[in-house]
Every structure is written in C-alpha cells, then in structure tokens.
C-alpha cells in the first residue's frame, strides 16, 4: 500500500453492497468513492506545491502537523485525518455473514475493562451518541495498556494511543438509510465489526507496549 504523496484511494475489501442490510449500498458507495476520495484529492492538492513533504507518510503528516507551514496545517490535519480515519473504519467492517465472534485477548480485555460485553456495547453506543455534530467514537489502548472508549470531533485523530476500532458518526455515514436515528445505526453497526482485525490491532498495541519503553 502506497503511503505517501500522491495518496491514493484504497479499495474496499468487500463489495459496496456487502454491508447490507446494516449499511446500504448507496451509502457505502458515496462514503468511499466520494467522501473518502475527496479527502485524498484535497490532501494531494494541498501538498502539490510542497515537494519537501512528498516523502512523508500519512501518519507523519498527522503526528508532525505542527512542523508544517502554518498555512497548510489545518488543511493537512483535516484531510490526512479524513483518510486515516476512513481507511480504518472501512477496514474494521466486514459482511455480517462473515462476521467472526469476538474471542481471545481482546474479548478478555473488554470484559476486564467494561465488566461485560453488554456494558461495552452500551458505553460505546452512549459515547458515539454524544459526539456533537461530526466525529468518531473509538476503542483505543492507552500507554498503560488500558482499553478505553474515546471520541473525536471532525477528522481529528486521537494521538499517542493505539487504535483498535472506530465508528464514523458523521451524518454521511448513515443518513440515507437511518435519517436522524444515529442510535439505530450504531446498534446495527455492531453486526458488521471485523473482530479479527480489531483483535489484531489490539495485539499489535500490546506487543508494542510490552517491548518498547514509552515515556
Ligand atoms: Fe465518513
């Protein structure tokens, strides 16, 4: 996967219709092919006149945003964040028929942190519902190896934590099918979480924290 300028629209690991009936075909298509593509195009356009940053990865552009010229900081933050967040979102979902149950290390950690899977689902739903306007709810691992639910506004990316999964609660992610019923979208979205990939993200975070000293 190419991870520097010019950035490219990464394809989905499933068909646009594959998340039916929980997310409709038209929404997935527009979300990927229009909204995400726009972030990719915008970022490339912003960086076109700054060849010095053409070797920077997406993560570097996000983490070192303050090192960029002030005139492009906000544009890069919003559009690089938009690409990062959407790529994670689209790749943390899978068709409901292929959904694998939550097992293993991540299941244990969720139950340890939230008492039960039901409590986790409720807490995650409440957090996602409370995002005012556009943003995301995330399951993250902090530097103390604790699982936490956090939210972010717009295309902000939670920094200095490890990302396990996230739900996009921008209206463009659900409005065609669910209108203003964000709660219904969130509950249905639980049917299409790719728990295998989520657990991989969790294991990578824990392995990194077990082998690296972080201040
Ligand atoms: Fe989105």
mmCIF file of C-alpha atoms and ligand atoms in Angstrom:
data_model
loop_
_atom_site.group_PDB
_atom_site.id
_atom_site.type_symbol
_atom_site.label_atom_id
_atom_site.label_comp_id
_atom_site.label_asym_id
_atom_site.label_seq_id
_atom_site.Cartn_x
_atom_site.Cartn_y
_atom_site.Cartn_z
ATOM 1 C CA UNK A 1 0.000 0.000 0.000
ATOM 2 C CA UNK A 2 1.386 3.363 -1.051
ATOM 3 C CA UNK A 3 1.615 5.638 1.955
ATOM 4 C CA UNK A 4 2.955 8.907 0.681
ATOM 5 C CA UNK A 5 2.207 11.600 -1.869
ATOM 6 C CA UNK A 6 0.394 11.250 -4.191
ATOM 7 C CA UNK A 7 -2.012 9.435 -1.907
ATOM 8 C CA UNK A 8 -4.462 7.007 -3.497
ATOM 9 C CA UNK A 9 -7.970 5.874 -2.782
ATOM 10 C CA UNK A 10 -7.582 2.439 -1.222
ATOM 11 C CA UNK A 11 -10.176 -0.068 -2.396
ATOM 12 C CA UNK A 12 -12.561 -1.775 -0.016
ATOM 13 C CA UNK A 13 -12.023 -5.410 0.985
ATOM 14 C CA UNK A 14 -15.694 -6.082 0.088
ATOM 15 C CA UNK A 15 -18.354 -5.026 -2.409
ATOM 16 C CA UNK A 16 -20.297 -1.804 -1.872
ATOM 17 C CA UNK A 17 -23.382 -3.955 -1.226
ATOM 18 C CA UNK A 18 -21.632 -6.273 1.231
ATOM 19 C CA UNK A 19 -22.659 -4.459 4.391
ATOM 20 C CA UNK A 20 -26.382 -4.699 3.655
ATOM 21 C CA UNK A 21 -28.777 -4.603 5.390
ATOM 22 C CA UNK A 22 -26.893 -2.719 8.121
ATOM 23 C CA UNK A 23 -25.330 -0.119 5.846
ATOM 24 C CA UNK A 24 -26.952 0.341 2.468
ATOM 25 C CA UNK A 25 -25.091 0.071 -0.824
ATOM 26 C CA UNK A 26 -25.554 3.698 -1.821
ATOM 27 C CA UNK A 27 -24.164 4.973 1.471
ATOM 28 C CA UNK A 28 -21.052 2.791 1.272
ATOM 29 C CA UNK A 29 -20.505 3.799 -2.341
ATOM 30 C CA UNK A 30 -20.854 7.530 -1.712
ATOM 31 C CA UNK A 31 -18.908 7.329 1.511
ATOM 32 C CA UNK A 32 -15.956 5.594 -0.118
ATOM 33 C CA UNK A 33 -15.989 6.859 -3.677
ATOM 34 C CA UNK A 34 -16.990 10.458 -2.985
ATOM 35 C CA UNK A 35 -16.269 11.422 0.627
ATOM 36 C CA UNK A 36 -13.039 9.495 1.167
ATOM 37 C CA UNK A 37 -11.892 10.234 -2.372
ATOM 38 C CA UNK A 38 -12.392 13.944 -1.700
ATOM 39 C CA UNK A 39 -10.042 13.787 1.288
ATOM 40 C CA UNK A 40 -7.448 12.036 -0.864
ATOM 41 C CA UNK A 41 -7.776 14.602 -3.660
ATOM 42 C CA UNK A 42 -7.715 17.521 -1.235
ATOM 43 C CA UNK A 43 -4.591 16.304 0.523
ATOM 44 C CA UNK A 44 -2.769 15.779 -2.774
ATOM 45 C CA UNK A 45 -3.801 19.229 -3.941
ATOM 46 C CA UNK A 46 -2.589 20.874 -0.734
ATOM 47 C CA UNK A 47 0.763 19.062 -0.843
ATOM 48 C CA UNK A 48 1.342 19.511 -4.585
ATOM 49 C CA UNK A 49 3.325 22.721 -4.079
ATOM 50 C CA UNK A 50 5.331 21.351 -1.146
ATOM 51 C CA UNK A 51 7.655 18.630 -2.544
ATOM 52 C CA UNK A 52 9.589 18.621 0.717
ATOM 53 C CA UNK A 53 6.663 16.729 2.277
ATOM 54 C CA UNK A 54 6.179 14.246 -0.559
ATOM 55 C CA UNK A 55 8.211 11.646 1.324
ATOM 56 C CA UNK A 56 6.116 11.980 4.478
ATOM 57 C CA UNK A 57 3.767 9.139 5.351
ATOM 58 C CA UNK A 58 0.170 9.791 6.275
ATOM 59 C CA UNK A 59 0.963 9.133 9.932
ATOM 60 C CA UNK A 60 3.909 11.510 9.847
ATOM 61 C CA UNK A 61 1.732 14.250 8.359
ATOM 62 C CA UNK A 62 -0.760 13.719 11.201
ATOM 63 C CA UNK A 63 1.724 13.366 14.056
ATOM 64 C CA UNK A 64 4.012 16.194 12.942
ATOM 65 C CA UNK A 65 1.316 18.584 11.788
ATOM 66 C CA UNK A 66 2.770 21.472 13.798
ATOM 67 C CA UNK A 67 6.021 21.221 11.815
ATOM 68 C CA UNK A 68 4.213 22.073 8.563
ATOM 69 C CA UNK A 69 3.870 25.638 7.254
ATOM 70 C CA UNK A 70 1.024 27.285 9.207
ATOM 71 C CA UNK A 71 -0.927 27.971 6.011
ATOM 72 C CA UNK A 72 -1.408 24.255 5.301
ATOM 73 C CA UNK A 73 -1.631 22.842 8.843
ATOM 74 C CA UNK A 74 -5.433 22.830 9.111
ATOM 75 C CA UNK A 75 -5.959 21.521 5.591
ATOM 76 C CA UNK A 76 -3.471 18.698 6.093
ATOM 77 C CA UNK A 77 -4.889 17.882 9.533
ATOM 78 C CA UNK A 78 -8.455 17.607 8.242
ATOM 79 C CA UNK A 79 -7.704 15.718 5.055
ATOM 80 C CA UNK A 80 -4.931 13.426 6.298
ATOM 81 C CA UNK A 81 -7.141 12.679 9.298
ATOM 82 C CA UNK A 82 -10.054 12.046 6.960
ATOM 83 C CA UNK A 83 -8.027 9.483 5.032
ATOM 84 C CA UNK A 84 -6.643 7.773 8.131
ATOM 85 C CA UNK A 85 -9.987 7.578 9.919
ATOM 86 C CA UNK A 86 -11.907 6.340 6.913
ATOM 87 C CA UNK A 87 -9.348 3.707 5.965
ATOM 88 C CA UNK A 88 -9.520 2.308 9.483
ATOM 89 C CA UNK A 89 -13.325 2.496 9.520
ATOM 90 C CA UNK A 90 -13.779 0.748 6.173
ATOM 91 C CA UNK A 91 -11.276 -1.962 7.055
ATOM 92 C CA UNK A 92 -12.705 -2.641 10.502
ATOM 93 C CA UNK A 93 -16.003 -3.738 8.991
ATOM 94 C CA UNK A 94 -16.911 -6.918 7.160
ATOM 95 C CA UNK A 95 -20.080 -8.504 5.765
ATOM 96 C CA UNK A 96 -22.367 -9.710 8.546
ATOM 97 C CA UNK A 97 -22.432 -13.230 7.078
ATOM 98 C CA UNK A 98 -18.681 -13.427 7.540
ATOM 99 C CA UNK A 99 -18.625 -11.897 10.980
ATOM 100 C CA UNK A 100 -16.451 -13.719 13.413
ATOM 101 C CA UNK A 101 -17.250 -13.704 17.089
ATOM 102 C CA UNK A 102 -15.193 -11.686 19.482
ATOM 103 C CA UNK A 103 -12.794 -14.086 21.167
ATOM 104 C CA UNK A 104 -9.340 -14.243 22.662
ATOM 105 C CA UNK A 105 -7.267 -11.449 24.137
ATOM 106 C CA UNK A 106 -9.499 -8.591 23.065
ATOM 107 C CA UNK A 107 -12.630 -10.212 24.467
ATOM 108 C CA UNK A 108 -10.859 -10.778 27.788
ATOM 109 C CA UNK A 109 -9.605 -7.203 27.869
ATOM 110 C CA UNK A 110 -13.038 -5.752 27.033
ATOM 111 C CA UNK A 111 -14.699 -7.768 29.809
ATOM 112 C CA UNK A 112 -11.933 -6.741 32.233
ATOM 113 C CA UNK A 113 -12.321 -3.060 31.336
ATOM 114 C CA UNK A 114 -16.092 -2.805 30.960
ATOM 115 C CA UNK A 115 -17.328 -5.714 33.168
ATOM 116 C CA UNK A 116 -19.239 -7.345 30.319
ATOM 117 C CA UNK A 117 -19.641 -7.215 26.553
ATOM 118 C CA UNK A 118 -23.108 -5.755 27.049
ATOM 119 C CA UNK A 119 -21.679 -2.915 29.133
ATOM 120 C CA UNK A 120 -19.055 -2.276 26.490
ATOM 121 C CA UNK A 121 -21.678 -2.073 23.740
ATOM 122 C CA UNK A 122 -23.822 0.274 25.835
ATOM 123 C CA UNK A 123 -20.880 2.502 26.787
ATOM 124 C CA UNK A 124 -19.664 2.638 23.206
ATOM 125 C CA UNK A 125 -23.148 3.498 21.949
ATOM 126 C CA UNK A 126 -23.525 6.252 24.545
ATOM 127 C CA UNK A 127 -20.157 7.731 23.633
ATOM 128 C CA UNK A 128 -20.976 7.648 19.914
ATOM 129 C CA UNK A 129 -24.361 9.246 20.536
ATOM 130 C CA UNK A 130 -22.750 12.064 22.493
ATOM 131 C CA UNK A 131 -20.464 13.136 19.658
ATOM 132 C CA UNK A 132 -21.846 16.575 18.905
ATOM 133 C CA UNK A 133 -22.047 17.122 15.173
ATOM 134 C CA UNK A 134 -19.491 15.145 13.191
ATOM 135 C CA UNK A 135 -16.858 12.817 14.553
ATOM 136 C CA UNK A 136 -16.000 9.328 15.721
ATOM 137 C CA UNK A 137 -16.142 7.015 18.715
ATOM 138 C CA UNK A 138 -13.079 4.846 19.213
ATOM 139 C CA UNK A 139 -11.877 1.876 21.173
ATOM 140 C CA UNK A 140 -8.236 2.575 21.947
ATOM 141 C CA UNK A 141 -5.364 1.221 24.027
ATOM 142 C CA UNK A 142 -3.508 3.821 26.066
ATOM 143 C CA UNK A 143 0.169 3.689 27.036
ATOM 144 C CA UNK A 144 -0.739 1.845 30.254
ATOM 145 C CA UNK A 145 -2.274 -0.919 28.126
ATOM 146 C CA UNK A 146 -5.769 0.085 29.229
ATOM 147 C CA UNK A 147 -8.694 -0.201 26.824
ATOM 148 C CA UNK A 148 -10.705 2.990 26.662
ATOM 149 C CA UNK A 149 -13.581 4.469 24.691
ATOM 150 C CA UNK A 150 -12.825 7.974 23.425
ATOM 151 C CA UNK A 151 -14.439 10.309 20.930
ATOM 152 C CA UNK A 152 -13.029 12.776 18.436
ATOM 153 C CA UNK A 153 -14.507 15.697 16.540
ATOM 154 C CA UNK A 154 -14.426 16.296 12.800
ATOM 155 C CA UNK A 155 -11.425 14.428 11.326
ATOM 156 C CA UNK A 156 -9.242 14.628 14.420
ATOM 157 C CA UNK A 157 -7.223 11.504 15.175
ATOM 158 C CA UNK A 158 -6.610 10.548 18.818
ATOM 159 C CA UNK A 159 -2.836 10.807 19.187
ATOM 160 C CA UNK A 160 -0.390 8.873 21.351
ATOM 161 C CA UNK A 161 -2.766 5.938 21.721
ATOM 162 C CA UNK A 162 -3.322 2.751 19.716
ATOM 163 C CA UNK A 163 -6.471 2.473 17.616
ATOM 164 C CA UNK A 164 -8.431 -0.769 17.878
ATOM 165 C CA UNK A 165 -11.645 0.230 16.109
ATOM 166 C CA UNK A 166 -13.846 3.221 15.426
ATOM 167 C CA UNK A 167 -17.295 4.136 14.205
ATOM 168 C CA UNK A 168 -17.893 7.068 11.885
ATOM 169 C CA UNK A 169 -20.854 9.097 13.143
ATOM 170 C CA UNK A 170 -20.707 11.828 10.539
ATOM 171 C CA UNK A 171 -24.207 12.012 9.067
ATOM 172 C CA UNK A 172 -22.832 10.967 5.662
ATOM 173 C CA UNK A 173 -22.128 7.549 7.215
ATOM 174 C CA UNK A 174 -25.776 6.767 7.964
ATOM 175 C CA UNK A 175 -28.247 9.488 6.991
ATOM 176 C CA UNK A 176 -29.545 7.989 3.718
ATOM 177 C CA UNK A 177 -30.833 4.904 5.498
ATOM 178 C CA UNK A 178 -31.246 5.940 9.108
ATOM 179 C CA UNK A 179 -32.038 9.655 8.795
ATOM 180 C CA UNK A 180 -31.601 11.121 12.300
ATOM 181 C CA UNK A 181 -31.612 7.691 14.029
ATOM 182 C CA UNK A 182 -27.934 7.513 14.881
ATOM 183 C CA UNK A 183 -28.699 5.084 17.731
ATOM 184 C CA UNK A 184 -30.153 2.538 15.303
ATOM 185 C CA UNK A 185 -27.136 2.858 13.019
ATOM 186 C CA UNK A 186 -24.754 2.248 15.915
ATOM 187 C CA UNK A 187 -26.576 -0.826 17.188
ATOM 188 C CA UNK A 188 -26.797 -2.294 13.693
ATOM 189 C CA UNK A 189 -23.132 -1.497 13.077
ATOM 190 C CA UNK A 190 -22.233 -3.978 15.809
ATOM 191 C CA UNK A 191 -23.241 -6.726 13.359
ATOM 192 C CA UNK A 192 -20.501 -5.815 10.908
ATOM 193 C CA UNK A 193 -17.472 -5.223 13.116
ATOM 194 C CA UNK A 194 -14.493 -7.257 11.950
ATOM 195 C CA UNK A 195 -13.391 -8.613 15.309
ATOM 196 C CA UNK A 196 -10.410 -10.461 13.813
ATOM 197 C CA UNK A 197 -8.894 -7.207 12.592
ATOM 198 C CA UNK A 198 -9.829 -5.440 15.817
ATOM 199 C CA UNK A 199 -8.063 -8.091 17.837
ATOM 200 C CA UNK A 200 -5.027 -7.857 15.572
ATOM 201 C CA UNK A 201 -4.907 -4.110 16.237
ATOM 202 C CA UNK A 202 -5.191 -4.800 19.950
ATOM 203 C CA UNK A 203 -2.465 -7.463 19.921
ATOM 204 C CA UNK A 204 -0.102 -5.216 17.942
ATOM 205 C CA UNK A 205 -0.610 -2.467 20.521
ATOM 206 C CA UNK A 206 0.000 -4.746 23.488
ATOM 207 C CA UNK A 207 3.039 -6.393 21.890
ATOM 208 C CA UNK A 208 4.493 -2.971 21.129
ATOM 209 C CA UNK A 209 3.875 -1.743 24.662
ATOM 210 C CA UNK A 210 5.378 -4.918 26.108
ATOM 211 C CA UNK A 211 8.577 -4.483 24.145
ATOM 212 C CA UNK A 212 9.000 -0.709 23.987
ATOM 213 C CA UNK A 213 9.599 1.775 26.746
ATOM 214 C CA UNK A 214 7.202 4.692 26.407
ATOM 215 C CA UNK A 215 7.512 7.837 28.447
HETATM 216 FE FE1 LIG B 1 -17.098 9.414 6.907
#
